[in-house]
Amino acid sequence: MADANVNAEVQRRYKEFIDLLPLTIALAGLPHSEAGRYYGEEQIESRLYTVRHAYKAARAIARETVQKSQG
């Protein structure tokens, strides 16, 4: 039973992540790489930092919107 609860929570979090991905990408505002050019390790880490913070902002926006619509 505990495994089912853990699995359901993982699935819920994954769905939340996927649902927020378009907003996250838009908030991050990162440009696409040029064809045939790859990012270095430092550039990837910098972009990862930006995406993480954009995801946190997207979650906050979604939660705030849901709470306002319920109240």
CSV table of N, CA and C in Angstrom, one decimal:
chain,number,residue,atom,x,y,z
A,1,MET,N,0.8,-1.2,0.0
A,1,MET,CA,0.0,0.0,0.0
A,1,MET,C,0.9,1.3,0.0
A,2,ALA,N,1.9,1.2,0.8
A,2,ALA,CA,2.8,2.4,0.8
A,2,ALA,C,3.5,2.7,-0.5
A,3,ASP,N,3.8,1.6,-1.2
A,3,ASP,CA,4.4,1.7,-2.5
A,3,ASP,C,3.5,2.4,-3.5
A,4,ALA,N,2.2,2.0,-3.4
A,4,ALA,CA,1.2,2.6,-4.3
A,4,ALA,C,1.1,4.1,-4.0
A,5,ASN,N,1.1,4.5,-2.8
A,5,ASN,CA,1.0,5.9,-2.4
A,5,ASN,C,2.2,6.7,-2.9
A,6,VAL,N,3.4,6.1,-2.8
A,6,VAL,CA,4.6,6.7,-3.3
A,6,VAL,C,4.6,6.9,-4.8
A,7,ASN,N,4.1,5.8,-5.5
A,7,ASN,CA,4.1,5.8,-6.9
A,7,ASN,C,3.0,6.9,-7.4
A,8,ALA,N,1.9,7.0,-6.7
A,8,ALA,CA,0.9,8.0,-7.0
A,8,ALA,C,1.4,9.4,-6.9
A,9,GLU,N,2.2,9.6,-5.8
A,9,GLU,CA,2.8,10.9,-5.6
A,9,GLU,C,3.8,11.3,-6.6
A,10,VAL,N,4.6,10.3,-7.0
A,10,VAL,CA,5.6,10.5,-8.1
A,10,VAL,C,4.9,10.9,-9.4
A,11,GLN,N,3.9,10.1,-9.7
A,11,GLN,CA,3.1,10.4,-10.9
A,11,GLN,C,2.5,11.8,-10.9
A,12,ARG,N,1.9,12.2,-9.7
A,12,ARG,CA,1.3,13.5,-9.6
A,12,ARG,C,2.3,14.6,-9.8
A,13,ARG,N,3.5,14.4,-9.2
A,13,ARG,CA,4.6,15.5,-9.3
A,13,ARG,C,5.1,15.5,-10.8
A,14,TYR,N,5.2,14.4,-11.4
A,14,TYR,CA,5.6,14.4,-12.8
A,14,TYR,C,4.6,15.1,-13.7
A,15,LYS,N,3.3,14.8,-13.5
A,15,LYS,CA,2.3,15.5,-14.3
A,15,LYS,C,2.3,17.0,-14.0
A,16,GLU,N,2.5,17.4,-12.8
A,16,GLU,CA,2.6,18.8,-12.4
A,16,GLU,C,3.7,19.4,-13.2
A,17,PHE,N,4.9,18.8,-13.2
A,17,PHE,CA,6.1,19.3,-13.9
A,17,PHE,C,5.8,19.4,-15.4
A,18,ILE,N,5.2,18.4,-16.0
A,18,ILE,CA,4.9,18.5,-17.4
A,18,ILE,C,3.9,19.6,-17.7
A,19,ASP,N,2.9,19.7,-16.9
A,19,ASP,CA,1.9,20.7,-17.1
A,19,ASP,C,2.5,22.1,-17.0
A,20,LEU,N,3.4,22.3,-16.2
A,20,LEU,CA,4.0,23.6,-16.0
A,20,LEU,C,5.2,23.9,-16.9
A,21,LEU,N,5.6,22.9,-17.6
A,21,LEU,CA,6.8,23.1,-18.5
A,21,LEU,C,6.7,24.2,-19.5
A,22,PRO,N,5.6,24.4,-20.2
A,22,PRO,CA,5.5,25.5,-21.2
A,22,PRO,C,5.7,26.9,-20.5
A,23,LEU,N,5.0,27.0,-19.3
A,23,LEU,CA,5.1,28.3,-18.6
A,23,LEU,C,6.5,28.5,-18.1
A,24,THR,N,7.1,27.4,-17.6
A,24,THR,CA,8.5,27.4,-17.1
A,24,THR,C,9.5,27.9,-18.2
A,25,ILE,N,9.4,27.3,-19.3
A,25,ILE,CA,10.3,27.7,-20.4
A,25,ILE,C,10.0,29.1,-20.8
A,26,ALA,N,8.8,29.6,-20.9
A,26,ALA,CA,8.5,31.0,-21.2
A,26,ALA,C,9.1,31.9,-20.2
A,27,LEU,N,8.9,31.6,-18.9
A,27,LEU,CA,9.5,32.4,-17.8
A,27,LEU,C,11.0,32.5,-17.9
A,28,ALA,N,11.6,31.3,-18.2
A,28,ALA,CA,13.1,31.3,-18.2
A,28,ALA,C,13.6,32.2,-19.3
A,29,GLY,N,12.9,32.2,-20.5
A,29,GLY,CA,13.4,33.1,-21.5
A,29,GLY,C,14.7,32.8,-22.1
A,30,LEU,N,15.1,31.5,-22.1
A,30,LEU,CA,16.4,31.1,-22.6
A,30,LEU,C,16.4,31.0,-24.1
A,31,PRO,N,17.4,31.5,-24.8
A,31,PRO,CA,17.4,31.3,-26.3
A,31,PRO,C,17.8,29.8,-26.6
A,32,HIS,N,17.4,29.4,-27.8
A,32,HIS,CA,17.8,28.1,-28.3
A,32,HIS,C,19.2,28.1,-28.8
A,33,SER,N,19.9,27.0,-28.7
A,33,SER,CA,21.3,27.0,-29.2
A,33,SER,C,21.2,27.0,-30.8
A,34,GLU,N,22.3,27.4,-31.3
A,34,GLU,CA,22.5,27.4,-32.8
A,34,GLU,C,22.7,26.0,-33.2
A,35,ALA,N,22.3,25.7,-34.4
A,35,ALA,CA,22.5,24.3,-35.0
A,35,ALA,C,24.0,24.0,-35.0
A,36,GLY,N,24.3,22.8,-34.5
A,36,GLY,CA,25.7,22.4,-34.5
A,36,GLY,C,26.6,22.9,-33.4
A,37,ARG,N,26.0,23.8,-32.6
A,37,ARG,CA,26.8,24.4,-31.5
A,37,ARG,C,26.2,23.8,-30.2
A,38,TYR,N,27.1,23.5,-29.3
A,38,TYR,CA,26.7,22.9,-28.0
A,38,TYR,C,27.2,23.8,-26.8
A,39,TYR,N,26.4,23.7,-25.8
A,39,TYR,CA,26.8,24.5,-24.6
A,39,TYR,C,27.9,23.8,-23.8
A,40,GLY,N,28.7,24.6,-23.1
A,40,GLY,CA,29.7,24.0,-22.2
A,40,GLY,C,29.1,23.7,-20.9
A,41,GLU,N,29.9,23.1,-20.0
A,41,GLU,CA,29.4,22.7,-18.7
A,41,GLU,C,28.9,23.9,-17.9
A,42,GLU,N,29.6,25.0,-17.9
A,42,GLU,CA,29.2,26.2,-17.1
A,42,GLU,C,28.0,26.8,-17.7
A,43,GLN,N,27.8,26.8,-19.0
A,43,GLN,CA,26.6,27.4,-19.6
A,43,GLN,C,25.4,26.5,-19.3
A,44,ILE,N,25.6,25.2,-19.3
A,44,ILE,CA,24.5,24.3,-18.9
A,44,ILE,C,24.1,24.5,-17.5
A,45,GLU,N,25.0,24.6,-16.6
A,45,GLU,CA,24.7,24.8,-15.2
A,45,GLU,C,24.0,26.2,-15.0
A,46,SER,N,24.4,27.2,-15.7
A,46,SER,CA,23.8,28.5,-15.6
A,46,SER,C,22.3,28.4,-16.1
A,47,ARG,N,22.1,27.7,-17.2
A,47,ARG,CA,20.8,27.6,-17.7
A,47,ARG,C,19.9,26.7,-16.8
A,48,LEU,N,20.5,25.7,-16.2
A,48,LEU,CA,19.8,24.9,-15.2
A,48,LEU,C,19.3,25.7,-14.0
A,49,TYR,N,20.2,26.6,-13.5
A,49,TYR,CA,19.8,27.5,-12.4
A,49,TYR,C,18.6,28.3,-12.8
A,50,THR,N,18.6,28.8,-14.0
A,50,THR,CA,17.5,29.7,-14.5
A,50,THR,C,16.2,28.9,-14.6
A,51,VAL,N,16.3,27.7,-15.2
A,51,VAL,CA,15.1,26.9,-15.3
A,51,VAL,C,14.5,26.5,-14.0
A,52,ARG,N,15.4,26.1,-13.0
A,52,ARG,CA,14.9,25.8,-11.7
A,52,ARG,C,14.1,26.9,-11.1
A,53,HIS,N,14.7,28.1,-11.2
A,53,HIS,CA,14.0,29.3,-10.6
A,53,HIS,C,12.7,29.6,-11.3
A,54,ALA,N,12.7,29.4,-12.6
A,54,ALA,CA,11.5,29.7,-13.4
A,54,ALA,C,10.4,28.7,-13.1
A,55,TYR,N,10.8,27.4,-12.8
A,55,TYR,CA,9.9,26.4,-12.4
A,55,TYR,C,9.3,26.7,-11.0
A,56,LYS,N,10.1,27.2,-10.1
A,56,LYS,CA,9.5,27.6,-8.8
A,56,LYS,C,8.5,28.7,-9.0
A,57,ALA,N,8.9,29.7,-9.8
A,57,ALA,CA,7.9,30.8,-10.1
A,57,ALA,C,6.7,30.3,-10.8
A,58,ALA,N,6.8,29.4,-11.7
A,58,ALA,CA,5.6,28.9,-12.4
A,58,ALA,C,4.7,28.1,-11.4
A,59,ARG,N,5.3,27.3,-10.5
A,59,ARG,CA,4.5,26.7,-9.5
A,59,ARG,C,3.8,27.7,-8.6
A,60,ALA,N,4.5,28.7,-8.2
A,60,ALA,CA,3.9,29.7,-7.3
A,60,ALA,C,2.7,30.4,-8.0
A,61,ILE,N,2.9,30.7,-9.3
A,61,ILE,CA,1.8,31.4,-10.0
A,61,ILE,C,0.6,30.5,-10.1
A,62,ALA,N,0.8,29.2,-10.4
A,62,ALA,CA,-0.3,28.3,-10.6
A,62,ALA,C,-1.0,28.1,-9.2
A,63,ARG,N,-0.3,27.9,-8.2
A,63,ARG,CA,-0.9,27.8,-6.8
A,63,ARG,C,-1.7,29.0,-6.4
A,64,GLU,N,-1.1,30.2,-6.7
A,64,GLU,CA,-1.8,31.4,-6.3
A,64,GLU,C,-3.1,31.6,-7.1
A,65,THR,N,-3.0,31.2,-8.4
A,65,THR,CA,-4.2,31.4,-9.2
A,65,THR,C,-5.3,30.4,-8.8
A,66,VAL,N,-4.9,29.2,-8.4
A,66,VAL,CA,-5.9,28.2,-8.0
A,66,VAL,C,-6.5,28.6,-6.7
A,67,GLN,N,-5.7,29.1,-5.8
A,67,GLN,CA,-6.2,29.5,-4.5
A,67,GLN,C,-7.2,30.7,-4.6
A,68,LYS,N,-6.8,31.7,-5.5
A,68,LYS,CA,-7.7,32.8,-5.7
A,68,LYS,C,-9.0,32.4,-6.3
A,69,SER,N,-9.0,31.4,-7.2
A,69,SER,CA,-10.2,31.0,-7.8
A,69,SER,C,-11.1,30.2,-6.9
A,70,GLN,N,-10.5,29.6,-5.8
A,70,GLN,CA,-11.3,28.9,-4.9
A,70,GLN,C,-11.9,29.8,-3.8
A,71,GLY,N,-11.3,30.9,-3.6
A,71,GLY,CA,-11.7,31.8,-2.5
A,71,GLY,C,-12.5,32.9,-2.9
